[in-house]
Short mmCIF file of N, CA and C in Angstrom, two decimals:
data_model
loop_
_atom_site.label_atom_id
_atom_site.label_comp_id
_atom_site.label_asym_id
_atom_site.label_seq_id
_atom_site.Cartn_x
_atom_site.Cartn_y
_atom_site.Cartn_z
N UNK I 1 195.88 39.47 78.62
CA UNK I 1 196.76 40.14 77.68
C UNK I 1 196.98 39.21 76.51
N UNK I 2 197.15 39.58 75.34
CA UNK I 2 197.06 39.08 74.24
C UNK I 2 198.59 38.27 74.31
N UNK I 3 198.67 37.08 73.55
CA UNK I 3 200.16 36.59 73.32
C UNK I 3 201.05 37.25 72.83
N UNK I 4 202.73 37.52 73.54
CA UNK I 4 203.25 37.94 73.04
C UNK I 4 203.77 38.31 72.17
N UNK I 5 204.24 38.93 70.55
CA UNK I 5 204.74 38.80 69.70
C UNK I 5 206.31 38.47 69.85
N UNK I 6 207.04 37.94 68.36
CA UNK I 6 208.13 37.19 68.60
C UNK I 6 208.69 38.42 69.13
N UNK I 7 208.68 39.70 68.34
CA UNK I 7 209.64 41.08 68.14
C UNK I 7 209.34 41.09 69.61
N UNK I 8 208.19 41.46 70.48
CA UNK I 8 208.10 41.85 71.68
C UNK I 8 208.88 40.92 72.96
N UNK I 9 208.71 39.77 72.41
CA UNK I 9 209.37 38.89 73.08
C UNK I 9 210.63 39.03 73.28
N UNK I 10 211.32 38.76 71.83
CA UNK I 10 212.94 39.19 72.05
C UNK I 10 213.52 40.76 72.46
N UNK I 11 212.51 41.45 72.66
CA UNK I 11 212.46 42.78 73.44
C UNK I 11 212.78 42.84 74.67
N UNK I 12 212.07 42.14 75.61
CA UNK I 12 211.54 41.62 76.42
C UNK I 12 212.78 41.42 76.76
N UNK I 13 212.52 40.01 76.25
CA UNK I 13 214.32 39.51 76.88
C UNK I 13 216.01 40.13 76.64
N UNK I 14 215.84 40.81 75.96
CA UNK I 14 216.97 41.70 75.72
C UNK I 14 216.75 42.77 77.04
N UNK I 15 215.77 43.66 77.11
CA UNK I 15 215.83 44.51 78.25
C UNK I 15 215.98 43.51 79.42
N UNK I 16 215.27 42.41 79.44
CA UNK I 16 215.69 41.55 81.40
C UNK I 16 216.98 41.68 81.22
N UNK I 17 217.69 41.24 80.14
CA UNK I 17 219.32 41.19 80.62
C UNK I 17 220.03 42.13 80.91
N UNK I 18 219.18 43.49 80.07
CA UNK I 18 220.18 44.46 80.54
C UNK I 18 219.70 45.31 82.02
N UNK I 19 218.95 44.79 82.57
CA UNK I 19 218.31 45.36 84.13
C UNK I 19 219.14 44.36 84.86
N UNK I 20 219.47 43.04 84.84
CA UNK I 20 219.90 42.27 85.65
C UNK I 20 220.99 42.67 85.47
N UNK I 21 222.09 42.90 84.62
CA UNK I 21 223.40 43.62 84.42
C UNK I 21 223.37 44.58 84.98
N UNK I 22 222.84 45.05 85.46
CA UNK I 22 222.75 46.84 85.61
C UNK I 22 222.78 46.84 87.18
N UNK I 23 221.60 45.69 87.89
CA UNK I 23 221.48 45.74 89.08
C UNK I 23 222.00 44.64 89.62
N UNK I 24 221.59 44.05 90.72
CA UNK I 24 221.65 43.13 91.52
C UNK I 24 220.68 41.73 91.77
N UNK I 25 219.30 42.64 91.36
CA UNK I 25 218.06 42.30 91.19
C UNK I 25 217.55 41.79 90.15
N UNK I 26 217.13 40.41 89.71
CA UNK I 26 216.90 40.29 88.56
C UNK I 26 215.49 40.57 88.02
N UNK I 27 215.57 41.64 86.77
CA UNK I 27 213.56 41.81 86.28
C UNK I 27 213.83 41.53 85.08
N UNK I 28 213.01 40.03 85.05
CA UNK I 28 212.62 40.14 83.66
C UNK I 28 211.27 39.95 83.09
N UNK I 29 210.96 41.02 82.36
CA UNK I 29 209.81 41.66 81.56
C UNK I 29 209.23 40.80 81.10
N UNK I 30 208.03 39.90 80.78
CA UNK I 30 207.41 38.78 80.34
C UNK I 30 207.88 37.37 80.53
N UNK I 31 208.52 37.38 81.52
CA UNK I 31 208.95 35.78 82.02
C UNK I 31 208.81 35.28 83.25
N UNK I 32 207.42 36.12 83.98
CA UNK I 32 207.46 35.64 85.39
C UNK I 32 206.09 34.57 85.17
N UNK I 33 206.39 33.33 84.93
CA UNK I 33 205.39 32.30 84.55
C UNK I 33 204.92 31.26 85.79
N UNK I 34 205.84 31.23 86.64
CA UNK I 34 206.25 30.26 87.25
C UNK I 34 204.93 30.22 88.50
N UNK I 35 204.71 29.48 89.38
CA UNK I 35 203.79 29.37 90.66
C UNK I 35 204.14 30.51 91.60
N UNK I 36 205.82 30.60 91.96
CA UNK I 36 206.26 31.69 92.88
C UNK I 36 205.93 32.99 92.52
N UNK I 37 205.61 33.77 91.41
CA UNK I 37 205.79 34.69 90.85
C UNK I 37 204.58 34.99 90.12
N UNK I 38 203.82 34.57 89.94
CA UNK I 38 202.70 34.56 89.52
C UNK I 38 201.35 35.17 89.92
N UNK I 39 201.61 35.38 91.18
CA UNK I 39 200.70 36.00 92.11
C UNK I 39 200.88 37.61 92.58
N UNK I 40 202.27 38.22 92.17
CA UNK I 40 202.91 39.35 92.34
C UNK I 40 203.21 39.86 91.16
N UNK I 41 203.09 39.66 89.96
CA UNK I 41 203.38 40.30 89.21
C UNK I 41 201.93 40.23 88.17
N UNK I 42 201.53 41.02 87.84
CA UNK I 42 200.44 41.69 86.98
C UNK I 42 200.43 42.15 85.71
N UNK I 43 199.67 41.94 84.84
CA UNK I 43 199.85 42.45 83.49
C UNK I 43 198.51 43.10 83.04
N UNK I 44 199.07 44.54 82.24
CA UNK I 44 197.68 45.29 81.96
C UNK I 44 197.92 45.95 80.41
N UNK I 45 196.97 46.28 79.61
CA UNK I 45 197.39 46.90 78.77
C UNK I 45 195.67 47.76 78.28
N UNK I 46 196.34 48.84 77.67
CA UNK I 46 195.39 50.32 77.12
C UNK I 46 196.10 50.54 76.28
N UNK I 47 195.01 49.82 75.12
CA UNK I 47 195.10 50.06 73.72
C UNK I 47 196.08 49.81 73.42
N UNK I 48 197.49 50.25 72.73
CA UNK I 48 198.37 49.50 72.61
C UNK I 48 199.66 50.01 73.54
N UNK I 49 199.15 50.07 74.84
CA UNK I 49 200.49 49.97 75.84
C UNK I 49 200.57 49.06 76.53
N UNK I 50 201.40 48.63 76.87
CA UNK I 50 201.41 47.22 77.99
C UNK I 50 202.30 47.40 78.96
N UNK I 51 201.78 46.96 80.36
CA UNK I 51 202.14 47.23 81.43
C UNK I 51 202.50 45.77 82.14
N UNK I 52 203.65 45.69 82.92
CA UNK I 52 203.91 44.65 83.76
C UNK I 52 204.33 45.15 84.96
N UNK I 53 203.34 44.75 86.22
CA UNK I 53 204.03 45.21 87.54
C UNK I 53 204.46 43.99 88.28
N UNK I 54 205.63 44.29 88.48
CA UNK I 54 206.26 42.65 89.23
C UNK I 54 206.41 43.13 90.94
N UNK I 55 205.26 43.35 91.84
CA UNK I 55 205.88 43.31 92.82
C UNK I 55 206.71 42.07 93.63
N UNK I 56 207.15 41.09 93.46
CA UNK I 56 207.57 40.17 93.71
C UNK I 56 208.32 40.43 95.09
N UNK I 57 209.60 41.38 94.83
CA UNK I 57 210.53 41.58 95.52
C UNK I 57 210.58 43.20 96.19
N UNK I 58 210.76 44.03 95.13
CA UNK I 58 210.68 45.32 95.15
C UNK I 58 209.86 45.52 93.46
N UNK I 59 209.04 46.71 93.53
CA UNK I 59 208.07 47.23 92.68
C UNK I 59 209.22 47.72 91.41
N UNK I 60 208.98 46.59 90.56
CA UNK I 60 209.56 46.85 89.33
C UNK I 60 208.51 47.19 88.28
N UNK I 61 208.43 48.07 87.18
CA UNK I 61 207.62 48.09 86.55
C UNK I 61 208.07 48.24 84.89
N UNK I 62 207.69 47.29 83.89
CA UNK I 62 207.72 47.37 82.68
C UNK I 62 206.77 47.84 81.60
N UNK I 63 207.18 48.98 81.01
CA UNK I 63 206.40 49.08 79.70
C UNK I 63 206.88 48.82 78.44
N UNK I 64 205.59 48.89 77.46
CA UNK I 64 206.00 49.28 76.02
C UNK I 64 204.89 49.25 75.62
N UNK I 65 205.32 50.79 74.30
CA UNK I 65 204.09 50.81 73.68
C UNK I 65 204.41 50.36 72.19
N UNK I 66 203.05 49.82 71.62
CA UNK I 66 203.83 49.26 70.60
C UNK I 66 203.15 49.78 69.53
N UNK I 67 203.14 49.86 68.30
CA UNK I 67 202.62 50.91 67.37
C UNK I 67 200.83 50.28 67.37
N UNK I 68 200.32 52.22 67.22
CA UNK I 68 198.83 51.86 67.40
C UNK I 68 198.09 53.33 67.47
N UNK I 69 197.15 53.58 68.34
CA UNK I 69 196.89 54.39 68.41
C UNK I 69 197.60 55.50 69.14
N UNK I 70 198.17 55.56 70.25
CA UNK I 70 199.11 55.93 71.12
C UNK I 70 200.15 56.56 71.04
N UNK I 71 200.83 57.49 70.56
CA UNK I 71 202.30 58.04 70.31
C UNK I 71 203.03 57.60 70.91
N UNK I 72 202.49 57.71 72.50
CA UNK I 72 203.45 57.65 73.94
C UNK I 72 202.51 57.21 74.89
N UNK I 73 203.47 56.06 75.65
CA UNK I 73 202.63 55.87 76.92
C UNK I 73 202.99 56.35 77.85
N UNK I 74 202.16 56.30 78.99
CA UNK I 74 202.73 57.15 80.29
C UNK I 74 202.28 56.23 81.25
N UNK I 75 203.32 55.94 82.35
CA UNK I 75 202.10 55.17 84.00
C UNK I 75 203.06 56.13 84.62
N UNK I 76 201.76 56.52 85.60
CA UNK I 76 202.11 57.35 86.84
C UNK I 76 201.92 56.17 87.93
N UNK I 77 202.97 56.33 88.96
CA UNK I 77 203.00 55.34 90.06
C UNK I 77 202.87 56.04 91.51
N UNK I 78 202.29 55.08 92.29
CA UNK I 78 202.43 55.53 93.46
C UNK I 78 202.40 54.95 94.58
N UNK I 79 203.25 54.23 95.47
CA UNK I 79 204.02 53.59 96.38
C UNK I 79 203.06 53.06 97.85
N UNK I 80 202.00 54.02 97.74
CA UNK I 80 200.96 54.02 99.37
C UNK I 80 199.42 54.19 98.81
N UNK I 81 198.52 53.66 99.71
CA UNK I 81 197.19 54.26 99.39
C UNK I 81 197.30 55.85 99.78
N UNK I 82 198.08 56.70 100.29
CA UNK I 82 197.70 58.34 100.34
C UNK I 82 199.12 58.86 99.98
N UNK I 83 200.10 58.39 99.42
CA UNK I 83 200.76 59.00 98.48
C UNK I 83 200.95 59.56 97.43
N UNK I 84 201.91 60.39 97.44
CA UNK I 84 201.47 61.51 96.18
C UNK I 84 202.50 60.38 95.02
N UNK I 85 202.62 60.78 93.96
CA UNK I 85 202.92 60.10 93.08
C UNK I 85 204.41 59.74 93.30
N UNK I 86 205.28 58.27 92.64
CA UNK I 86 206.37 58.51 92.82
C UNK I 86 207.18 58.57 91.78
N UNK I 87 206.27 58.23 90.52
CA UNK I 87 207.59 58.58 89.48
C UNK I 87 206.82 58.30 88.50
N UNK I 88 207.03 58.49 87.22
CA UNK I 88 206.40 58.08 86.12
C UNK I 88 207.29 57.61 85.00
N UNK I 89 206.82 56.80 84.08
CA UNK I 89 207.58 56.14 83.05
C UNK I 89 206.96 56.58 81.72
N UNK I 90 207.94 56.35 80.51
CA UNK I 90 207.34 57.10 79.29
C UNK I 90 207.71 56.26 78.34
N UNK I 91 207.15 56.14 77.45
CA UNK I 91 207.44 54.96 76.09
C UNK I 91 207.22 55.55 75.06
N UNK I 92 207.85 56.05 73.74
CA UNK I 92 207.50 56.30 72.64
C UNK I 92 206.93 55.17 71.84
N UNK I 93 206.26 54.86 71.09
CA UNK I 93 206.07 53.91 70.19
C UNK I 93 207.32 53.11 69.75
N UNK I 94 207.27 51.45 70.57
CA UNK I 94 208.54 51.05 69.63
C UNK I 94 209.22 50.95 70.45
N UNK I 95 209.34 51.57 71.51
CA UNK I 95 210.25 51.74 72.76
C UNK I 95 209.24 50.82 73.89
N UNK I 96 210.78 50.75 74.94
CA UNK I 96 210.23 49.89 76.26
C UNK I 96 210.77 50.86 77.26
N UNK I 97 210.58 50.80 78.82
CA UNK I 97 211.10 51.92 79.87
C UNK I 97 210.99 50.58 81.05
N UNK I 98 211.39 50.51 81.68
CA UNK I 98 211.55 49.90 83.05
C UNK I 98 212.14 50.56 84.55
N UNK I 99 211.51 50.63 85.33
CA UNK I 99 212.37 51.49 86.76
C UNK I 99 211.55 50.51 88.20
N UNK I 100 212.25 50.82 88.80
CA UNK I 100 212.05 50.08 90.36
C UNK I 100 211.87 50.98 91.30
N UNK I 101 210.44 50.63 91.57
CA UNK I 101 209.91 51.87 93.20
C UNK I 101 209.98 50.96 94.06
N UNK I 102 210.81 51.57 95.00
CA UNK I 102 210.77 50.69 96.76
C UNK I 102 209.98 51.40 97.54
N UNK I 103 209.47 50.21 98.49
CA UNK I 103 209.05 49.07 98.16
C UNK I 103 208.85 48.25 97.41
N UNK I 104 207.61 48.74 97.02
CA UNK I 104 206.38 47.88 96.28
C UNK I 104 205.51 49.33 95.54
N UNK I 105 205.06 49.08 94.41
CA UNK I 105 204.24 49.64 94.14
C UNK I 105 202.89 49.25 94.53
N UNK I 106 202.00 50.81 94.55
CA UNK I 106 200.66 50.61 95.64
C UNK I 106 199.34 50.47 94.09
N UNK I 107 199.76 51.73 93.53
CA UNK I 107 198.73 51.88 92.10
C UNK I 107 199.70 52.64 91.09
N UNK I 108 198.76 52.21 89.59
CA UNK I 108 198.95 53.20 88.70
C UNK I 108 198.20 53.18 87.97
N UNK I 109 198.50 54.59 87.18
CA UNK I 109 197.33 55.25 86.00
C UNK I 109 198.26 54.86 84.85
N UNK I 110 197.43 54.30 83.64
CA UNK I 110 198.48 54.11 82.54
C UNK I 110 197.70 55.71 81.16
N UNK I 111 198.14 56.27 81.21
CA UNK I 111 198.01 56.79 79.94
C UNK I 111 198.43 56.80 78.95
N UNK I 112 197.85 57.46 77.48
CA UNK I 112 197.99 57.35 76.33
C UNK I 112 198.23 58.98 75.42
N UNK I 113 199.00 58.75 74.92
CA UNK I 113 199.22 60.51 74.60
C UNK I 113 199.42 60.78 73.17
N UNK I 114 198.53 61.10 72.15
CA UNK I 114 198.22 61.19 71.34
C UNK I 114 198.51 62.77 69.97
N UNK I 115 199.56 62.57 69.43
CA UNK I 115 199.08 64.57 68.56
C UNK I 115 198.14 63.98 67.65
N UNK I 116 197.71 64.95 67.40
CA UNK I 116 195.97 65.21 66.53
C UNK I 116 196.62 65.95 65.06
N UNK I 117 197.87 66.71 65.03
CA UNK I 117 197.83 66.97 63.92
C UNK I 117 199.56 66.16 63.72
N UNK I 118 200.36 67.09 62.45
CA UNK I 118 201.10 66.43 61.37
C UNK I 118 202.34 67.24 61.91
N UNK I 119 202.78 67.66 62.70
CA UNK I 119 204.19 68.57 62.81
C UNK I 119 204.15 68.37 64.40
N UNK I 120 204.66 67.44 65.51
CA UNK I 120 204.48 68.03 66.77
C UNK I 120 206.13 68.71 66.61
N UNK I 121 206.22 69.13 67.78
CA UNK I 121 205.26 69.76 69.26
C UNK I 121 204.50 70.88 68.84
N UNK I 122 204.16 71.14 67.34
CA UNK I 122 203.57 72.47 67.34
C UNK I 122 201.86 72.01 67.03
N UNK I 123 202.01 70.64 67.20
CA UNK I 123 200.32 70.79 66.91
C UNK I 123 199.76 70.16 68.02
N UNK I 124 198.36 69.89 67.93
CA UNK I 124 197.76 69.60 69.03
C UNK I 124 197.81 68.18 69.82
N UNK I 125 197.88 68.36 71.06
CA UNK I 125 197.61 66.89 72.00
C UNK I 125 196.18 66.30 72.62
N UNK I 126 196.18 65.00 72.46
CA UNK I 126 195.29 64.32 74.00
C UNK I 126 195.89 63.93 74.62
N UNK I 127 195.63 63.88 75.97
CA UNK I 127 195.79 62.33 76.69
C UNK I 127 194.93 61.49 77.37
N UNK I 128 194.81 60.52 77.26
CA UNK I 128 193.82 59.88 77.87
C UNK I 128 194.34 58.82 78.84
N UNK I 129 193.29 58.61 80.07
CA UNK I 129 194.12 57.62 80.99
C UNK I 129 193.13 57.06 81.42
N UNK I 130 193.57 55.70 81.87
CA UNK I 130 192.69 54.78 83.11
C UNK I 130 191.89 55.52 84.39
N UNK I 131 191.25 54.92 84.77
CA UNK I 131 191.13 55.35 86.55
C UNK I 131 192.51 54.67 86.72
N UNK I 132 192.60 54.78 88.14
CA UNK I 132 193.58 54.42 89.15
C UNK I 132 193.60 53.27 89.30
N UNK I 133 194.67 52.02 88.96
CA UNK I 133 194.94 50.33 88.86
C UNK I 133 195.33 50.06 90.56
N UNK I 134 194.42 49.41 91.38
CA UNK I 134 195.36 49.24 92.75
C UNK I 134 195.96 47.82 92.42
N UNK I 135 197.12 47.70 92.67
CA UNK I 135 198.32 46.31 92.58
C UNK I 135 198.04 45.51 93.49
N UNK I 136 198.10 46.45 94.70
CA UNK I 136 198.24 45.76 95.90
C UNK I 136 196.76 45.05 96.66
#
C-alpha cells in the first residue's frame, strides 16, 4: 500500500480515537506497526479504496475511499469459509466507515461503485469488485 497521506493520516487517527471512545476495544486505523500486530492485521486497496482488516482481537475493519475513480466503496464481509455474508461497509469519497465482526473476519470483496452520468440517482451505475480476499 502506498504511504500514507498527511490528510489520511490525521483521518486515521481522529477515527481510532473516536472507536476507542465509543468501545472498550481499542482500533486504530493505520497504526498497527508493531511485531504483535503485524501479522493480524492486513492492508488492501482497489483503485482508490483502502482497506484495513485488523483481526488481532476481534475482526475490525477500516475503510476509506479517497477521491479517484470510485464514488463509493463497498466491502462485503464474511465471518466463515461457508457463510453467508455478515455485513457490509460503505464509503463515499472523502469519507472513512469502520465496524467490528465477531469473531474474526473470514473474507472480503472490496468494491467500487461508480455513476457514468451527471445527475445521480437518476443516471447510470457500475460496480466493480475483487474476487473474494481470504484474511484468514
Amino acid at each position: 500500500m502506498n504511504i500514507l497521506s498527511a490528510k489520511l493520516a490525521k483521518t486515521a487517527g481522529a477515527l481510532g480515537l473516536a472507536v476507542a471512545a465509543l468501545t472498550t476495544v481499542s482500533a486504530a486505523p493505520a497504526a498497527a506497526s508493531t511485531a504483535a500486530t503485524a501479522s493480524c492485521t492486513k492492508y488492501y486497496r482497489y483503485d482508490n479504496i483502502q482497506v484495513q482488516v485488523d483481526n488481532c482481537s476481534s475482526g475490525w475493519i477500516w475503510m476509506y475511499t479517497e477521491k479517484g475513480n470510485f464514488d463509493k466503496g463497498i466491502v462485503h464481509v464474511t465471518k466463515s469459509w461457508n457463510g453467508d455474508e455478515a455485513g457490509t461497509l460503505e464509503a463515499s469519497q472523502g469519507k472513512t466507515n469502520v465496524a467490528k465482526f465477531e469473531p474474526q473476519v473470514y473474507s472480503i470483496v472490496i468494491c467500487g461503485f461508480k455513476w457514468l452520468g451527471w445527475t445521480p440517482p437518476a443516471s447510470p451505475w457500475w460496480t466493480y469488485c475483487t474476487n473474494p480476499i481470504v484474511i484468514k
